[in-house]
């Protein structure tokens, strides 16, 4: 049990819609990262949040955006959904920005039809 | 560029045998290399990690070795058990903000 919780566990959307995924970090952790895992692939870095600001970003378009709240929980928002956005979205927390040890939640499985 | 290659993609072993998974990374500045185990329907679980100032680390049946010169690192599982069956990912930490993952190895341990 890592302590990182994500909601919802599953979600079905249609192309063009918008989606918000939520994550609560492990107790004592102030940094949250989001990853996208396509079927049969390794997770790919979307972005990281530290002290409520985006602290690093992978190769994802601006329609992927996020927020971090004062309690260190986080949201991932995806606008104008495309079929290729169908994937497992993973949230990971770490003790602080400089700590590379990431603890993952179980993810949200997003299906875009 | 940022890249981690992982081999093999699938690995089948008999219970009690050893399993070895190998990874290669591209950025010599990387200094942290974790291994994750992912079971069906779950997120990746950190099982062992190693930093670049160490050549080998062991935790019970699991060991990781690192060759910084060659940019290779490997996961060794001894005395495999059916519950070791899962997908294993290696990763390298880049630019102080992200893990770059390999493509995964599906390990099957047959009783």
PDB file of N, CA and C in Angstrom, chain A residues 33 35 37 40-45 48 55-57 88 90 97 99-107, chain B residues 31-32 34 36 38 41-46 49 51 57 89 93 96-104:
ATOM      1  N   UNK A  33       3.820  13.793  -9.533  1.00  0.00           N
ATOM      2  CA  UNK A  33       4.114  13.659 -10.965  1.00  0.00           C
ATOM      3  C   UNK A  33       3.005  12.858 -11.611  1.00  0.00           C
ATOM      4  N   UNK A  35       1.991  10.477 -15.053  1.00  0.00           N
ATOM      5  CA  UNK A  35       2.521   9.676 -16.149  1.00  0.00           C
ATOM      6  C   UNK A  35       1.365   9.076 -16.939  1.00  0.00           C
ATOM      7  N   UNK A  37       0.453   5.800 -19.344  1.00  0.00           N
ATOM      8  CA  UNK A  37       0.930   4.474 -19.731  1.00  0.00           C
ATOM      9  C   UNK A  37      -0.010   3.863 -20.755  1.00  0.00           C
ATOM     10  N   UNK A  40       0.779  -1.942 -22.981  1.00  0.00           N
ATOM     11  CA  UNK A  40       2.002  -2.628 -23.376  1.00  0.00           C
ATOM     12  C   UNK A  40       3.246  -1.766 -23.385  1.00  0.00           C
ATOM     13  N   UNK A  41       3.153  -0.559 -22.855  1.00  0.00           N
ATOM     14  CA  UNK A  41       4.296   0.361 -22.843  1.00  0.00           C
ATOM     15  C   UNK A  41       4.685   0.746 -21.422  1.00  0.00           C
ATOM     16  N   UNK A  42       5.847   1.371 -21.303  1.00  0.00           N
ATOM     17  CA  UNK A  42       6.241   1.919 -20.015  1.00  0.00           C
ATOM     18  C   UNK A  42       5.581   3.272 -19.792  1.00  0.00           C
ATOM     19  N   UNK A  43       5.473   3.698 -18.550  1.00  0.00           N
ATOM     20  CA  UNK A  43       4.892   5.021 -18.267  1.00  0.00           C
ATOM     21  C   UNK A  43       5.710   6.138 -18.911  1.00  0.00           C
ATOM     22  N   UNK A  44       5.018   7.184 -19.383  1.00  0.00           N
ATOM     23  CA  UNK A  44       5.680   8.355 -19.971  1.00  0.00           C
ATOM     24  C   UNK A  44       5.344   9.583 -19.153  1.00  0.00           C
ATOM     25  N   UNK A  45       6.372  10.375 -18.833  1.00  0.00           N
ATOM     26  CA  UNK A  45       6.248  11.548 -17.978  1.00  0.00           C
ATOM     27  C   UNK A  45       5.421  12.626 -18.661  1.00  0.00           C
ATOM     28  N   UNK A  48       5.345  17.419 -13.591  1.00  0.00           N
ATOM     29  CA  UNK A  48       5.532  17.327 -12.151  1.00  0.00           C
ATOM     30  C   UNK A  48       5.065  18.625 -11.502  1.00  0.00           C
ATOM     31  N   UNK A  55       6.712  22.000 -12.402  1.00  0.00           N
ATOM     32  CA  UNK A  55       8.145  21.997 -12.150  1.00  0.00           C
ATOM     33  C   UNK A  55       8.935  21.290 -13.249  1.00  0.00           C
ATOM     34  N   UNK A  56       8.251  20.766 -14.223  1.00  0.00           N
ATOM     35  CA  UNK A  56       8.907  20.045 -15.306  1.00  0.00           C
ATOM     36  C   UNK A  56       7.823  19.446 -16.172  1.00  0.00           C
ATOM     37  N   UNK A  57       8.084  19.298 -17.457  1.00  0.00           N
ATOM     38  CA  UNK A  57       7.050  18.824 -18.375  1.00  0.00           C
ATOM     39  C   UNK A  57       7.663  17.927 -19.432  1.00  0.00           C
ATOM     40  N   UNK A  88      -3.699   4.318 -19.316  1.00  0.00           N
ATOM     41  CA  UNK A  88      -3.720   4.334 -17.856  1.00  0.00           C
ATOM     42  C   UNK A  88      -2.951   5.576 -17.408  1.00  0.00           C
ATOM     43  N   UNK A  90      -1.235   7.539 -14.444  1.00  0.00           N
ATOM     44  CA  UNK A  90      -0.647   7.236 -13.145  1.00  0.00           C
ATOM     45  C   UNK A  90      -0.183   8.503 -12.460  1.00  0.00           C
ATOM     46  N   UNK A  97      10.940  17.705  -4.048  1.00  0.00           N
ATOM     47  CA  UNK A  97      11.348  17.893  -5.438  1.00  0.00           C
ATOM     48  C   UNK A  97      12.662  17.181  -5.741  1.00  0.00           C
ATOM     49  N   UNK A  99      13.821  14.497  -4.354  1.00  0.00           N
ATOM     50  CA  UNK A  99      13.808  13.068  -4.047  1.00  0.00           C
ATOM     51  C   UNK A  99      13.282  12.296  -5.243  1.00  0.00           C
ATOM     52  N   UNK A 100      14.138  11.451  -5.787  1.00  0.00           N
ATOM     53  CA  UNK A 100      13.759  10.742  -7.003  1.00  0.00           C
ATOM     54  C   UNK A 100      12.871   9.527  -6.744  1.00  0.00           C
ATOM     55  N   UNK A 101      12.716   9.122  -5.497  1.00  0.00           N
ATOM     56  CA  UNK A 101      11.971   7.901  -5.184  1.00  0.00           C
ATOM     57  C   UNK A 101      10.478   8.182  -5.315  1.00  0.00           C
ATOM     58  N   UNK A 102       9.874   7.615  -6.350  1.00  0.00           N
ATOM     59  CA  UNK A 102       8.462   7.845  -6.641  1.00  0.00           C
ATOM     60  C   UNK A 102       7.615   6.667  -6.204  1.00  0.00           C
ATOM     61  N   UNK A 103       6.446   6.991  -5.642  1.00  0.00           N
ATOM     62  CA  UNK A 103       5.485   5.979  -5.237  1.00  0.00           C
ATOM     63  C   UNK A 103       4.208   6.216  -6.037  1.00  0.00           C
ATOM     64  N   UNK A 104       3.782   5.189  -6.763  1.00  0.00           N
ATOM     65  CA  UNK A 104       2.671   5.315  -7.697  1.00  0.00           C
ATOM     66  C   UNK A 104       1.351   4.870  -7.095  1.00  0.00           C
ATOM     67  N   UNK A 105       0.273   5.512  -7.571  1.00  0.00           N
ATOM     68  CA  UNK A 105      -1.067   5.021  -7.302  1.00  0.00           C
ATOM     69  C   UNK A 105      -1.426   3.930  -8.301  1.00  0.00           C
ATOM     70  N   UNK A 106      -2.650   3.431  -8.201  1.00  0.00           N
ATOM     71  CA  UNK A 106      -3.090   2.352  -9.091  1.00  0.00           C
ATOM     72  C   UNK A 106      -3.572   2.848 -10.447  1.00  0.00           C
ATOM     73  N   UNK A 107      -3.741   4.157 -10.573  1.00  0.00           N
ATOM     74  CA  UNK A 107      -4.049   4.714 -11.878  1.00  0.00           C
ATOM     75  C   UNK A 107      -5.527   4.878 -12.176  1.00  0.00           C
TER      76      UNK A 107
ATOM     77  N   UNK B  31      21.749   9.521 -12.471  1.00  0.00           N
ATOM     78  CA  UNK B  31      22.436   8.983 -11.302  1.00  0.00           C
ATOM     79  C   UNK B  31      21.536   8.172 -10.379  1.00  0.00           C
ATOM     80  N   UNK B  32      20.321   7.885 -10.841  1.00  0.00           N
ATOM     81  CA  UNK B  32      19.398   7.117 -10.008  1.00  0.00           C
ATOM     82  C   UNK B  32      18.624   6.159 -10.904  1.00  0.00           C
ATOM     83  N   UNK B  34      15.837   3.128 -10.600  1.00  0.00           N
ATOM     84  CA  UNK B  34      14.917   2.254  -9.865  1.00  0.00           C
ATOM     85  C   UNK B  34      14.376   1.139 -10.755  1.00  0.00           C
ATOM     86  N   UNK B  36      10.773  -1.203 -11.049  1.00  0.00           N
ATOM     87  CA  UNK B  36       9.382  -1.287 -10.622  1.00  0.00           C
ATOM     88  C   UNK B  36       8.768  -2.601 -11.087  1.00  0.00           C
ATOM     89  N   UNK B  38       5.018  -4.264 -11.832  1.00  0.00           N
ATOM     90  CA  UNK B  38       3.623  -3.887 -12.040  1.00  0.00           C
ATOM     91  C   UNK B  38       2.776  -5.131 -12.256  1.00  0.00           C
ATOM     92  N   UNK B  41      -3.668  -4.534 -13.238  1.00  0.00           N
ATOM     93  CA  UNK B  41      -4.636  -3.662 -12.584  1.00  0.00           C
ATOM     94  C   UNK B  41      -4.069  -2.791 -11.484  1.00  0.00           C
ATOM     95  N   UNK B  42      -2.739  -2.785 -11.362  1.00  0.00           N
ATOM     96  CA  UNK B  42      -2.111  -1.987 -10.311  1.00  0.00           C
ATOM     97  C   UNK B  42      -1.082  -1.026 -10.888  1.00  0.00           C
ATOM     98  N   UNK B  43      -0.691  -0.055 -10.096  1.00  0.00           N
ATOM     99  CA  UNK B  43       0.365   0.843 -10.503  1.00  0.00           C
ATOM    100  C   UNK B  43       1.726   0.216 -10.259  1.00  0.00           C
ATOM    101  N   UNK B  44       2.778   0.768 -10.834  1.00  0.00           N
ATOM    102  CA  UNK B  44       4.136   0.241 -10.606  1.00  0.00           C
ATOM    103  C   UNK B  44       4.527   0.357  -9.135  1.00  0.00           C
ATOM    104  N   UNK B  45       5.161  -0.696  -8.638  1.00  0.00           N
ATOM    105  CA  UNK B  45       5.622  -0.726  -7.256  1.00  0.00           C
ATOM    106  C   UNK B  45       7.141  -0.771  -7.231  1.00  0.00           C
ATOM    107  N   UNK B  46       7.740   0.167  -6.519  1.00  0.00           N
ATOM    108  CA  UNK B  46       9.200   0.215  -6.419  1.00  0.00           C
ATOM    109  C   UNK B  46       9.699  -1.019  -5.655  1.00  0.00           C
ATOM    110  N   UNK B  49      16.268   0.001  -5.878  1.00  0.00           N
ATOM    111  CA  UNK B  49      16.864   1.099  -6.645  1.00  0.00           C
ATOM    112  C   UNK B  49      18.358   1.159  -6.365  1.00  0.00           C
ATOM    113  N   UNK B  51      21.944   3.905  -6.852  1.00  0.00           N
ATOM    114  CA  UNK B  51      22.510   5.186  -7.258  1.00  0.00           C
ATOM    115  C   UNK B  51      23.854   4.950  -7.925  1.00  0.00           C
ATOM    116  N   UNK B  57      23.593  -3.689  -5.421  1.00  0.00           N
ATOM    117  CA  UNK B  57      22.750  -3.605  -4.226  1.00  0.00           C
ATOM    118  C   UNK B  57      21.879  -4.838  -4.185  1.00  0.00           C
ATOM    119  N   UNK B  89       9.725  -3.015 -14.883  1.00  0.00           N
ATOM    120  CA  UNK B  89      10.228  -1.848 -15.618  1.00  0.00           C
ATOM    121  C   UNK B  89      11.498  -1.342 -14.960  1.00  0.00           C
ATOM    122  N   UNK B  93      16.597   8.320 -13.936  1.00  0.00           N
ATOM    123  CA  UNK B  93      16.117   9.645 -13.545  1.00  0.00           C
ATOM    124  C   UNK B  93      16.867  10.705 -14.338  1.00  0.00           C
ATOM    125  N   UNK B  96      16.471  15.979 -12.998  1.00  0.00           N
ATOM    126  CA  UNK B  96      15.925  16.229 -11.653  1.00  0.00           C
ATOM    127  C   UNK B  96      14.414  16.248 -11.606  1.00  0.00           C
ATOM    128  N   UNK B  97      13.716  15.893 -12.682  1.00  0.00           N
ATOM    129  CA  UNK B  97      12.257  15.963 -12.571  1.00  0.00           C
ATOM    130  C   UNK B  97      11.510  14.759 -13.133  1.00  0.00           C
ATOM    131  N   UNK B  98      12.174  13.861 -13.843  1.00  0.00           N
ATOM    132  CA  UNK B  98      11.389  12.799 -14.439  1.00  0.00           C
ATOM    133  C   UNK B  98      12.137  11.472 -14.512  1.00  0.00           C
ATOM    134  N   UNK B  99      11.328  10.405 -14.427  1.00  0.00           N
ATOM    135  CA  UNK B  99      11.842   9.071 -14.684  1.00  0.00           C
ATOM    136  C   UNK B  99      11.550   8.727 -16.143  1.00  0.00           C
ATOM    137  N   UNK B 100      12.530   8.172 -16.822  1.00  0.00           N
ATOM    138  CA  UNK B 100      12.342   7.617 -18.158  1.00  0.00           C
ATOM    139  C   UNK B 100      12.336   6.101 -17.994  1.00  0.00           C
ATOM    140  N   UNK B 101      11.229   5.488 -18.412  1.00  0.00           N
ATOM    141  CA  UNK B 101      11.051   4.057 -18.215  1.00  0.00           C
ATOM    142  C   UNK B 101      11.451   3.266 -19.454  1.00  0.00           C
ATOM    143  N   UNK B 102      11.888   2.049 -19.218  1.00  0.00           N
ATOM    144  CA  UNK B 102      12.046   1.093 -20.291  1.00  0.00           C
ATOM    145  C   UNK B 102      10.684   0.584 -20.739  1.00  0.00           C
ATOM    146  N   UNK B 103      10.694  -0.302 -21.720  1.00  0.00           N
ATOM    147  CA  UNK B 103       9.443  -0.774 -22.312  1.00  0.00           C
ATOM    148  C   UNK B 103       8.844  -1.960 -21.569  1.00  0.00           C
ATOM    149  N   UNK B 104       9.532  -2.459 -20.565  1.00  0.00           N
ATOM    150  CA  UNK B 104       8.969  -3.494 -19.718  1.00  0.00           C
ATOM    151  C   UNK B 104       9.364  -4.906 -20.121  1.00  0.00           C
TER     152      UNK B 104
END
